[in-house]
PDB file of N, CA and C in Angstrom:
ATOM      1  N   MET M 173     -15.329  32.447   9.288  1.00  0.00           N
ATOM      2  CA  MET M 173     -14.139  32.111   8.633  1.00  0.00           C
ATOM      3  C   MET M 173     -13.530  33.426   8.189  1.00  0.00           C
ATOM      4  N   THR M 174     -12.280  33.523   8.516  1.00  0.00           N
ATOM      5  CA  THR M 174     -11.543  34.723   8.064  1.00  0.00           C
ATOM      6  C   THR M 174     -11.380  34.835   6.579  1.00  0.00           C
ATOM      7  N   GLY M 175     -10.909  36.004   6.081  1.00  0.00           N
ATOM      8  CA  GLY M 175     -10.468  36.279   4.748  1.00  0.00           C
ATOM      9  C   GLY M 175      -9.509  35.163   4.328  1.00  0.00           C
ATOM     10  N   ASN M 176      -8.436  35.028   5.081  1.00  0.00           N
ATOM     11  CA  ASN M 176      -7.296  34.004   4.795  1.00  0.00           C
ATOM     12  C   ASN M 176      -7.880  32.579   4.618  1.00  0.00           C
ATOM     13  N   ASP M 177      -8.781  32.245   5.524  1.00  0.00           N
ATOM     14  CA  ASP M 177      -9.412  30.867   5.430  1.00  0.00           C
ATOM     15  C   ASP M 177     -10.303  30.674   4.265  1.00  0.00           C
ATOM     16  N   LEU M 178     -10.935  31.893   3.743  1.00  0.00           N
ATOM     17  CA  LEU M 178     -11.677  31.762   2.613  1.00  0.00           C
ATOM     18  C   LEU M 178     -10.950  31.649   1.200  1.00  0.00           C
ATOM     19  N   ILE M 179      -9.664  32.398   1.211  1.00  0.00           N
ATOM     20  CA  ILE M 179      -8.845  32.206   0.260  1.00  0.00           C
ATOM     21  C   ILE M 179      -8.228  30.751   0.049  1.00  0.00           C
ATOM     22  N   VAL M 180      -7.869  30.335   1.175  1.00  0.00           N
ATOM     23  CA  VAL M 180      -7.265  28.852   1.240  1.00  0.00           C
ATOM     24  C   VAL M 180      -8.298  28.028   0.862  1.00  0.00           C
ATOM     25  N   SER M 181      -9.552  28.027   1.472  1.00  0.00           N
ATOM     26  CA  SER M 181     -10.596  27.152   1.039  1.00  0.00           C
ATOM     27  C   SER M 181     -10.842  27.159  -0.434  1.00  0.00           C
ATOM     28  N   ASN M 182     -10.949  28.300  -1.072  1.00  0.00           N
ATOM     29  CA  ASN M 182     -11.161  28.552  -2.460  1.00  0.00           C
ATOM     30  C   ASN M 182     -10.072  27.733  -3.376  1.00  0.00           C
ATOM     31  N   ILE M 183      -8.817  28.059  -2.965  1.00  0.00           N
ATOM     32  CA  ILE M 183      -7.586  27.421  -3.646  1.00  0.00           C
ATOM     33  C   ILE M 183      -7.617  25.811  -3.517  1.00  0.00           C
ATOM     34  N   LEU M 184      -8.045  25.407  -2.353  1.00  0.00           N
ATOM     35  CA  LEU M 184      -8.079  23.907  -2.312  1.00  0.00           C
ATOM     36  C   LEU M 184      -9.223  23.378  -3.004  1.00  0.00           C
ATOM     37  N   ALA M 185     -10.524  24.013  -3.099  1.00  0.00           N
ATOM     38  CA  ALA M 185     -11.450  23.571  -3.921  1.00  0.00           C
ATOM     39  C   ALA M 185     -11.274  23.537  -5.285  1.00  0.00           C
ATOM     40  N   SER M 186     -10.424  24.527  -5.828  1.00  0.00           N
ATOM     41  CA  SER M 186     -10.086  24.590  -7.276  1.00  0.00           C
ATOM     42  C   SER M 186      -9.005  23.542  -7.554  1.00  0.00           C
ATOM     43  N   TYR M 187      -8.299  23.249  -6.622  1.00  0.00           N
ATOM     44  CA  TYR M 187      -7.190  22.132  -6.893  1.00  0.00           C
ATOM     45  C   TYR M 187      -8.012  20.756  -7.114  1.00  0.00           C
ATOM     46  N   VAL M 188      -9.014  20.562  -6.001  1.00  0.00           N
ATOM     47  CA  VAL M 188      -9.456  19.183  -6.104  1.00  0.00           C
ATOM     48  C   VAL M 188     -10.297  19.245  -7.468  1.00  0.00           C
ATOM     49  N   GLU M 189     -11.082  20.354  -7.844  1.00  0.00           N
ATOM     50  CA  GLU M 189     -11.722  20.241  -9.080  1.00  0.00           C
ATOM     51  C   GLU M 189     -10.887  20.026 -10.277  1.00  0.00           C
ATOM     52  N   LEU M 190      -9.666  20.681 -10.302  1.00  0.00           N
ATOM     53  CA  LEU M 190      -8.707  20.433 -11.481  1.00  0.00           C
ATOM     54  C   LEU M 190      -8.335  18.894 -11.542  1.00  0.00           C
ATOM     55  N   VAL M 191      -7.965  18.326 -10.399  1.00  0.00           N
ATOM     56  CA  VAL M 191      -7.692  16.856 -10.340  1.00  0.00           C
ATOM     57  C   VAL M 191      -8.903  16.003 -10.818  1.00  0.00           C
ATOM     58  N   LEU M 192     -10.027  16.293 -10.427  1.00  0.00           N
ATOM     59  CA  LEU M 192     -11.065  15.454 -10.916  1.00  0.00           C
ATOM     60  C   LEU M 192     -11.353  15.712 -12.381  1.00  0.00           C
ATOM     61  N   ARG M 193     -11.271  16.930 -12.807  1.00  0.00           N
ATOM     62  CA  ARG M 193     -11.377  17.128 -14.199  1.00  0.00           C
ATOM     63  C   ARG M 193     -10.472  16.473 -15.103  1.00  0.00           C
ATOM     64  N   TYR M 194      -9.212  16.501 -14.689  1.00  0.00           N
ATOM     65  CA  TYR M 194      -8.092  15.737 -15.368  1.00  0.00           C
ATOM     66  C   TYR M 194      -8.359  14.364 -15.265  1.00  0.00           C
ATOM     67  N   ASP M 195      -8.688  13.725 -14.213  1.00  0.00           N
ATOM     68  CA  ASP M 195      -8.943  12.327 -14.058  1.00  0.00           C
ATOM     69  C   ASP M 195     -10.177  11.947 -15.076  1.00  0.00           C
ATOM     70  N   ALA M 196     -11.182  12.868 -15.066  1.00  0.00           N
ATOM     71  CA  ALA M 196     -12.349  12.413 -16.046  1.00  0.00           C
ATOM     72  C   ALA M 196     -11.819  12.209 -17.455  1.00  0.00           C
ATOM     73  N   THR M 197     -10.765  12.798 -17.888  1.00  0.00           N
ATOM     74  CA  THR M 197     -10.231  12.608 -19.261  1.00  0.00           C
ATOM     75  C   THR M 197      -9.553  11.128 -19.477  1.00  0.00           C
ATOM     76  N   LEU M 198      -9.156  10.522 -18.314  1.00  0.00           N
ATOM     77  CA  LEU M 198      -8.312   9.219 -18.324  1.00  0.00           C
ATOM     78  C   LEU M 198      -9.362   8.038 -18.729  1.00  0.00           C
ATOM     79  N   LYS M 199      -8.780   7.400 -19.748  1.00  0.00           N
ATOM     80  CA  LYS M 199      -9.803   6.348 -20.129  1.00  0.00           C
ATOM     81  C   LYS M 199      -9.718   5.020 -19.283  1.00  0.00           C
ATOM     82  N   ASN M 200      -8.500   4.622 -18.640  1.00  0.00           N
ATOM     83  CA  ASN M 200      -8.157   3.613 -18.065  1.00  0.00           C
ATOM     84  C   ASN M 200      -8.214   3.613 -16.479  1.00  0.00           C
ATOM     85  N   LEU M 201      -8.839   4.836 -16.000  1.00  0.00           N
ATOM     86  CA  LEU M 201      -8.874   5.097 -14.572  1.00  0.00           C
ATOM     87  C   LEU M 201      -9.994   4.205 -13.979  1.00  0.00           C
ATOM     88  N   CYS M 202      -9.656   3.615 -12.865  1.00  0.00           N
ATOM     89  CA  CYS M 202     -10.622   2.631 -12.176  1.00  0.00           C
ATOM     90  C   CYS M 202     -10.508   3.246 -10.639  1.00  0.00           C
ATOM     91  N   ILE M 203     -11.546   3.804 -10.093  1.00  0.00           N
ATOM     92  CA  ILE M 203     -11.691   4.278  -8.787  1.00  0.00           C
ATOM     93  C   ILE M 203     -12.074   3.122  -7.720  1.00  0.00           C
ATOM     94  N   ASN M 204     -11.067   2.506  -6.749  1.00  0.00           N
ATOM     95  CA  ASN M 204     -11.211   1.469  -6.030  1.00  0.00           C
ATOM     96  C   ASN M 204     -11.861   1.721  -5.007  1.00  0.00           C
ATOM     97  N   SER M 205     -11.707   2.838  -4.158  1.00  0.00           N
ATOM     98  CA  SER M 205     -12.335   3.106  -2.820  1.00  0.00           C
ATOM     99  C   SER M 205     -12.187   4.681  -2.673  1.00  0.00           C
ATOM    100  N   LEU M 206     -13.022   5.192  -1.648  1.00  0.00           N
ATOM    101  CA  LEU M 206     -12.931   6.614  -1.279  1.00  0.00           C
ATOM    102  C   LEU M 206     -13.078   6.578   0.187  1.00  0.00           C
ATOM    103  N   GLU M 207     -12.264   7.637   0.764  1.00  0.00           N
ATOM    104  CA  GLU M 207     -12.355   7.596   2.323  1.00  0.00           C
ATOM    105  C   GLU M 207     -12.054   6.463   3.040  1.00  0.00           C
ATOM    106  N   LYS M 208     -11.130   5.506   2.540  1.00  0.00           N
ATOM    107  CA  LYS M 208     -10.882   4.355   3.258  1.00  0.00           C
ATOM    108  C   LYS M 208      -9.806   4.398   4.369  1.00  0.00           C
ATOM    109  N   ALA M 209     -10.090   3.828   5.587  1.00  0.00           N
ATOM    110  CA  ALA M 209      -9.094   3.899   6.552  1.00  0.00           C
ATOM    111  C   ALA M 209      -8.421   2.511   6.295  1.00  0.00           C
ATOM    112  N   GLU M 210      -7.093   2.564   6.585  1.00  0.00           N
ATOM    113  CA  GLU M 210      -6.104   1.475   6.620  1.00  0.00           C
ATOM    114  C   GLU M 210      -5.105   1.633   7.526  1.00  0.00           C
ATOM    115  N   TYR M 211      -4.844   0.579   8.328  1.00  0.00           N
ATOM    116  CA  TYR M 211      -3.944   0.475   9.360  1.00  0.00           C
ATOM    117  C   TYR M 211      -3.198  -0.754   9.217  1.00  0.00           C
ATOM    118  N   ALA M 212      -1.870  -0.675   9.609  1.00  0.00           N
ATOM    119  CA  ALA M 212      -1.161  -1.981   9.615  1.00  0.00           C
ATOM    120  C   ALA M 212      -0.038  -1.911  10.570  1.00  0.00           C
ATOM    121  N   MET M 213       0.469  -2.934  11.174  1.00  0.00           N
ATOM    122  CA  MET M 213       1.606  -3.188  12.026  1.00  0.00           C
ATOM    123  C   MET M 213       2.890  -3.274  11.161  1.00  0.00           C
ATOM    124  N   ILE M 214       3.747  -2.427  11.302  1.00  0.00           N
ATOM    125  CA  ILE M 214       4.954  -2.620  10.373  1.00  0.00           C
ATOM    126  C   ILE M 214       6.078  -2.936  11.400  1.00  0.00           C
ATOM    127  N   PRO M 215       6.869  -4.026  11.059  1.00  0.00           N
ATOM    128  CA  PRO M 215       8.030  -4.369  11.900  1.00  0.00           C
ATOM    129  C   PRO M 215       9.315  -3.429  11.503  1.00  0.00           C
ATOM    130  N   VAL M 216       9.873  -3.007  12.476  1.00  0.00           N
ATOM    131  CA  VAL M 216      11.077  -2.073  12.408  1.00  0.00           C
ATOM    132  C   VAL M 216      12.132  -2.550  13.241  1.00  0.00           C
ATOM    133  N   LYS M 217      13.244  -2.785  12.679  1.00  0.00           N
ATOM    134  CA  LYS M 217      14.444  -3.204  13.345  1.00  0.00           C
ATOM    135  C   LYS M 217      15.059  -2.213  14.257  1.00  0.00           C
ATOM    136  N   CYS M 218      15.269  -2.089  15.366  1.00  0.00           N
ATOM    137  CA  CYS M 218      15.979  -1.050  16.244  1.00  0.00           C
ATOM    138  C   CYS M 218      16.868  -1.751  17.324  1.00  0.00           C
ATOM    139  N   ASN M 219      18.108  -1.451  17.068  1.00  0.00           N
ATOM    140  CA  ASN M 219      19.236  -2.034  18.133  1.00  0.00           C
ATOM    141  C   ASN M 219      18.986  -3.575  18.299  1.00  0.00           C
ATOM    142  N   GLU M 220      18.972  -4.313  17.070  1.00  0.00           N
ATOM    143  CA  GLU M 220      18.838  -5.643  16.971  1.00  0.00           C
ATOM    144  C   GLU M 220      17.488  -6.307  17.663  1.00  0.00           C
ATOM    145  N   GLU M 221      16.527  -5.276  17.942  1.00  0.00           N
ATOM    146  CA  GLU M 221      15.115  -5.836  18.397  1.00  0.00           C
ATOM    147  C   GLU M 221      14.173  -5.328  17.287  1.00  0.00           C
ATOM    148  N   ILE M 222      13.172  -6.231  17.150  1.00  0.00           N
ATOM    149  CA  ILE M 222      12.150  -5.890  15.945  1.00  0.00           C
ATOM    150  C   ILE M 222      11.105  -5.339  16.928  1.00  0.00           C
ATOM    151  N   LEU M 223      10.626  -4.064  16.607  1.00  0.00           N
ATOM    152  CA  LEU M 223       9.503  -3.390  17.086  1.00  0.00           C
ATOM    153  C   LEU M 223       8.425  -3.214  16.119  1.00  0.00           C
ATOM    154  N   GLU M 224       7.252  -3.279  16.729  1.00  0.00           N
ATOM    155  CA  GLU M 224       6.021  -3.340  15.869  1.00  0.00           C
ATOM    156  C   GLU M 224       5.487  -1.803  15.935  1.00  0.00           C
ATOM    157  N   VAL M 225       5.335  -1.044  14.672  1.00  0.00           N
ATOM    158  CA  VAL M 225       4.933   0.234  14.699  1.00  0.00           C
ATOM    159  C   VAL M 225       3.598   0.096  13.967  1.00  0.00           C
ATOM    160  N   ASN M 226       2.556   0.914  14.741  1.00  0.00           N
ATOM    161  CA  ASN M 226       1.169   1.106  13.968  1.00  0.00           C
ATOM    162  C   ASN M 226       1.188   2.138  13.046  1.00  0.00           C
ATOM    163  N   ALA M 227       1.189   1.946  11.688  1.00  0.00           N
ATOM    164  CA  ALA M 227       0.997   3.175  10.875  1.00  0.00           C
ATOM    165  C   ALA M 227      -0.226   3.026   9.998  1.00  0.00           C
ATOM    166  N   GLY M 228      -0.763   4.251   9.676  1.00  0.00           N
ATOM    167  CA  GLY M 228      -1.881   4.203   8.816  1.00  0.00           C
ATOM    168  C   GLY M 228      -2.744   5.556   8.769  1.00  0.00           C
ATOM    169  N   GLY M 229      -3.820   5.504   8.317  1.00  0.00           N
ATOM    170  CA  GLY M 229      -4.579   6.675   8.178  1.00  0.00           C
ATOM    171  C   GLY M 229      -5.692   6.433   7.237  1.00  0.00           C
ATOM    172  N   VAL M 230      -6.403   7.667   6.951  1.00  0.00           N
ATOM    173  CA  VAL M 230      -7.501   7.498   6.024  1.00  0.00           C
ATOM    174  C   VAL M 230      -7.040   8.097   4.604  1.00  0.00           C
ATOM    175  N   MET M 231      -7.213   7.180   3.487  1.00  0.00           N
ATOM    176  CA  MET M 231      -6.858   7.560   2.239  1.00  0.00           C
ATOM    177  C   MET M 231      -8.160   8.272   1.557  1.00  0.00           C
ATOM    178  N   ASP M 232      -8.000   9.402   0.810  1.00  0.00           N
ATOM    179  CA  ASP M 232      -8.967  10.049   0.243  1.00  0.00           C
ATOM    180  C   ASP M 232      -9.610   9.115  -0.844  1.00  0.00           C
ATOM    181  N   ARG M 233      -8.627   8.777  -1.763  1.00  0.00           N
ATOM    182  CA  ARG M 233      -9.051   7.890  -2.768  1.00  0.00           C
ATOM    183  C   ARG M 233      -7.985   6.868  -3.342  1.00  0.00           C
ATOM    184  N   VAL M 234      -8.476   5.653  -3.525  1.00  0.00           N
ATOM    185  CA  VAL M 234      -7.385   4.682  -4.046  1.00  0.00           C
ATOM    186  C   VAL M 234      -7.960   4.343  -5.441  1.00  0.00           C
ATOM    187  N   ASP M 235      -7.216   4.372  -6.317  1.00  0.00           N
ATOM    188  CA  ASP M 235      -7.440   4.058  -7.707  1.00  0.00           C
ATOM    189  C   ASP M 235      -6.403   3.333  -8.436  1.00  0.00           C
ATOM    190  N   SER M 236      -6.698   2.836  -9.789  1.00  0.00           N
ATOM    191  CA  SER M 236      -5.688   2.401 -10.466  1.00  0.00           C
ATOM    192  C   SER M 236      -5.833   2.971 -11.993  1.00  0.00           C
ATOM    193  N   LEU M 237      -4.619   2.952 -12.425  1.00  0.00           N
ATOM    194  CA  LEU M 237      -4.479   3.656 -13.789  1.00  0.00           C
ATOM    195  C   LEU M 237      -3.584   2.790 -14.654  1.00  0.00           C
ATOM    196  N   ASP M 238      -3.996   2.024 -15.623  1.00  0.00           N
ATOM    197  CA  ASP M 238      -3.181   1.128 -16.466  1.00  0.00           C
ATOM    198  C   ASP M 238      -2.462   0.149 -15.640  1.00  0.00           C
ATOM    199  N   GLY M 239      -2.976  -0.442 -14.727  1.00  0.00           N
ATOM    200  CA  GLY M 239      -2.498  -1.520 -13.710  1.00  0.00           C
ATOM    201  C   GLY M 239      -1.705  -0.906 -12.653  1.00  0.00           C
ATOM    202  N   THR M 240      -1.322   0.455 -12.501  1.00  0.00           N
ATOM    203  CA  THR M 240      -0.633   1.063 -11.383  1.00  0.00           C
ATOM    204  C   THR M 240      -1.724   1.438 -10.288  1.00  0.00           C
ATOM    205  N   ALA M 241      -1.507   1.057  -9.085  1.00  0.00           N
ATOM    206  CA  ALA M 241      -2.322   1.624  -8.045  1.00  0.00           C
ATOM    207  C   ALA M 241      -1.863   2.918  -7.700  1.00  0.00           C
ATOM    208  N   ARG M 242      -2.764   3.773  -7.361  1.00  0.00           N
ATOM    209  CA  ARG M 242      -2.395   5.242  -6.907  1.00  0.00           C
ATOM    210  C   ARG M 242      -3.147   5.517  -5.606  1.00  0.00           C
ATOM    211  N   ILE M 243      -2.529   6.108  -4.736  1.00  0.00           N
ATOM    212  CA  ILE M 243      -3.219   6.720  -3.481  1.00  0.00           C
ATOM    213  C   ILE M 243      -3.437   8.233  -3.719  1.00  0.00           C
ATOM    214  N   VAL M 244      -4.581   8.861  -3.608  1.00  0.00           N
ATOM    215  CA  VAL M 244      -4.740  10.195  -3.806  1.00  0.00           C
ATOM    216  C   VAL M 244      -5.104  10.761  -2.451  1.00  0.00           C
ATOM    217  N   ASP M 245      -4.371  12.022  -1.985  1.00  0.00           N
ATOM    218  CA  ASP M 245      -4.655  12.708  -0.871  1.00  0.00           C
ATOM    219  C   ASP M 245      -4.978  13.963  -1.219  1.00  0.00           C
ATOM    220  N   TYR M 246      -6.212  14.534  -1.117  1.00  0.00           N
ATOM    221  CA  TYR M 246      -6.497  15.925  -1.544  1.00  0.00           C
ATOM    222  C   TYR M 246      -6.142  16.997  -0.652  1.00  0.00           C
ATOM    223  N   LYS M 247      -5.649  16.695   0.518  1.00  0.00           N
ATOM    224  CA  LYS M 247      -5.131  17.723   1.376  1.00  0.00           C
ATOM    225  C   LYS M 247      -6.259  18.826   1.906  1.00  0.00           C
ATOM    226  N   THR M 248      -7.525  18.268   1.911  1.00  0.00           N
ATOM    227  CA  THR M 248      -8.570  19.336   2.301  1.00  0.00           C
ATOM    228  C   THR M 248      -9.138  19.188   3.745  1.00  0.00           C
ATOM    229  N   GLY M 249      -8.659  18.386   4.412  1.00  0.00           N
ATOM    230  CA  GLY M 249      -9.228  17.976   5.798  1.00  0.00           C
ATOM    231  C   GLY M 249      -8.479  18.905   6.825  1.00  0.00           C
ATOM    232  N   SER M 250      -7.897  18.239   7.922  1.00  0.00           N
ATOM    233  CA  SER M 250      -7.535  19.009   8.993  1.00  0.00           C
ATOM    234  C   SER M 250      -6.293  19.913   8.473  1.00  0.00           C
ATOM    235  N   VAL M 251      -5.731  19.594   7.390  1.00  0.00           N
ATOM    236  CA  VAL M 251      -4.620  20.331   6.922  1.00  0.00           C
ATOM    237  C   VAL M 251      -5.017  21.684   6.614  1.00  0.00           C
ATOM    238  N   ALA M 252      -6.121  21.899   6.115  1.00  0.00           N
ATOM    239  CA  ALA M 252      -6.700  23.237   5.718  1.00  0.00           C
ATOM    240  C   ALA M 252      -6.657  24.203   6.783  1.00  0.00           C
ATOM    241  N   GLY M 253      -7.023  23.594   7.936  1.00  0.00           N
ATOM    242  CA  GLY M 253      -7.173  24.595   9.082  1.00  0.00           C
ATOM    243  C   GLY M 253      -5.770  24.897   9.790  1.00  0.00           C
ATOM    244  N   LYS M 254      -4.656  24.338   9.260  1.00  0.00           N
ATOM    245  CA  LYS M 254      -3.345  24.468   9.764  1.00  0.00           C
ATOM    246  C   LYS M 254      -2.500  25.367   8.749  1.00  0.00           C
ATOM    247  N   ILE M 255      -3.044  25.804   7.568  1.00  0.00           N
ATOM    248  CA  ILE M 255      -2.291  26.648   6.736  1.00  0.00           C
ATOM    249  C   ILE M 255      -2.317  28.080   7.016  1.00  0.00           C
ATOM    250  N   SER M 256      -1.225  28.670   7.307  1.00  0.00           N
ATOM    251  CA  SER M 256      -1.050  30.014   7.900  1.00  0.00           C
ATOM    252  C   SER M 256      -1.135  31.022   6.577  1.00  0.00           C
ATOM    253  N   SER M 257      -0.815  30.755   5.631  1.00  0.00           N
ATOM    254  CA  SER M 257      -1.027  31.785   4.390  1.00  0.00           C
ATOM    255  C   SER M 257      -0.901  30.937   3.123  1.00  0.00           C
ATOM    256  N   VAL M 258      -1.384  31.655   2.103  1.00  0.00           N
ATOM    257  CA  VAL M 258      -1.269  31.188   0.767  1.00  0.00           C
ATOM    258  C   VAL M 258       0.098  30.549   0.258  1.00  0.00           C
ATOM    259  N   ALA M 259       0.981  31.523   0.652  1.00  0.00           N
ATOM    260  CA  ALA M 259       2.486  31.130   0.276  1.00  0.00           C
ATOM    261  C   ALA M 259       2.764  29.779   0.883  1.00  0.00           C
ATOM    262  N   SER M 260       2.444  29.477   2.113  1.00  0.00           N
ATOM    263  CA  SER M 260       2.655  28.186   3.002  1.00  0.00           C
ATOM    264  C   SER M 260       2.211  26.980   2.049  1.00  0.00           C
ATOM    265  N   LEU M 261       1.335  27.108   1.068  1.00  0.00           N
ATOM    266  CA  LEU M 261       0.835  26.083   0.344  1.00  0.00           C
ATOM    267  C   LEU M 261       2.038  25.557  -0.736  1.00  0.00           C
ATOM    268  N   PHE M 262       3.008  26.388  -1.004  1.00  0.00           N
ATOM    269  CA  PHE M 262       4.004  26.173  -1.945  1.00  0.00           C
ATOM    270  C   PHE M 262       5.348  25.814  -1.192  1.00  0.00           C
ATOM    271  N   GLU M 263       5.407  25.779  -0.037  1.00  0.00           N
ATOM    272  CA  GLU M 263       6.666  25.532   0.794  1.00  0.00           C
ATOM    273  C   GLU M 263       7.069  24.087   0.808  1.00  0.00           C
TER     274      GLU M 263
END
């Protein structure tokens, strides 16, 4: 792991820890699933034709807070390997 990789890894770990600490203070938070793969065929109209587009991926966490569903993506997977600099995290 290069120095840049280590810096990015530490920043991402700190970010996830902050999110989890904040979430721990929420009284009505209910975690519904972790690392859940979801895929669906979405109909899309294109030039008067309906095309089926396969959309989906893995959701890091699905939860609900006060009756509102939330999808949480921690951005720690394959994205971490594509970060070229610390500054790029804020672009």
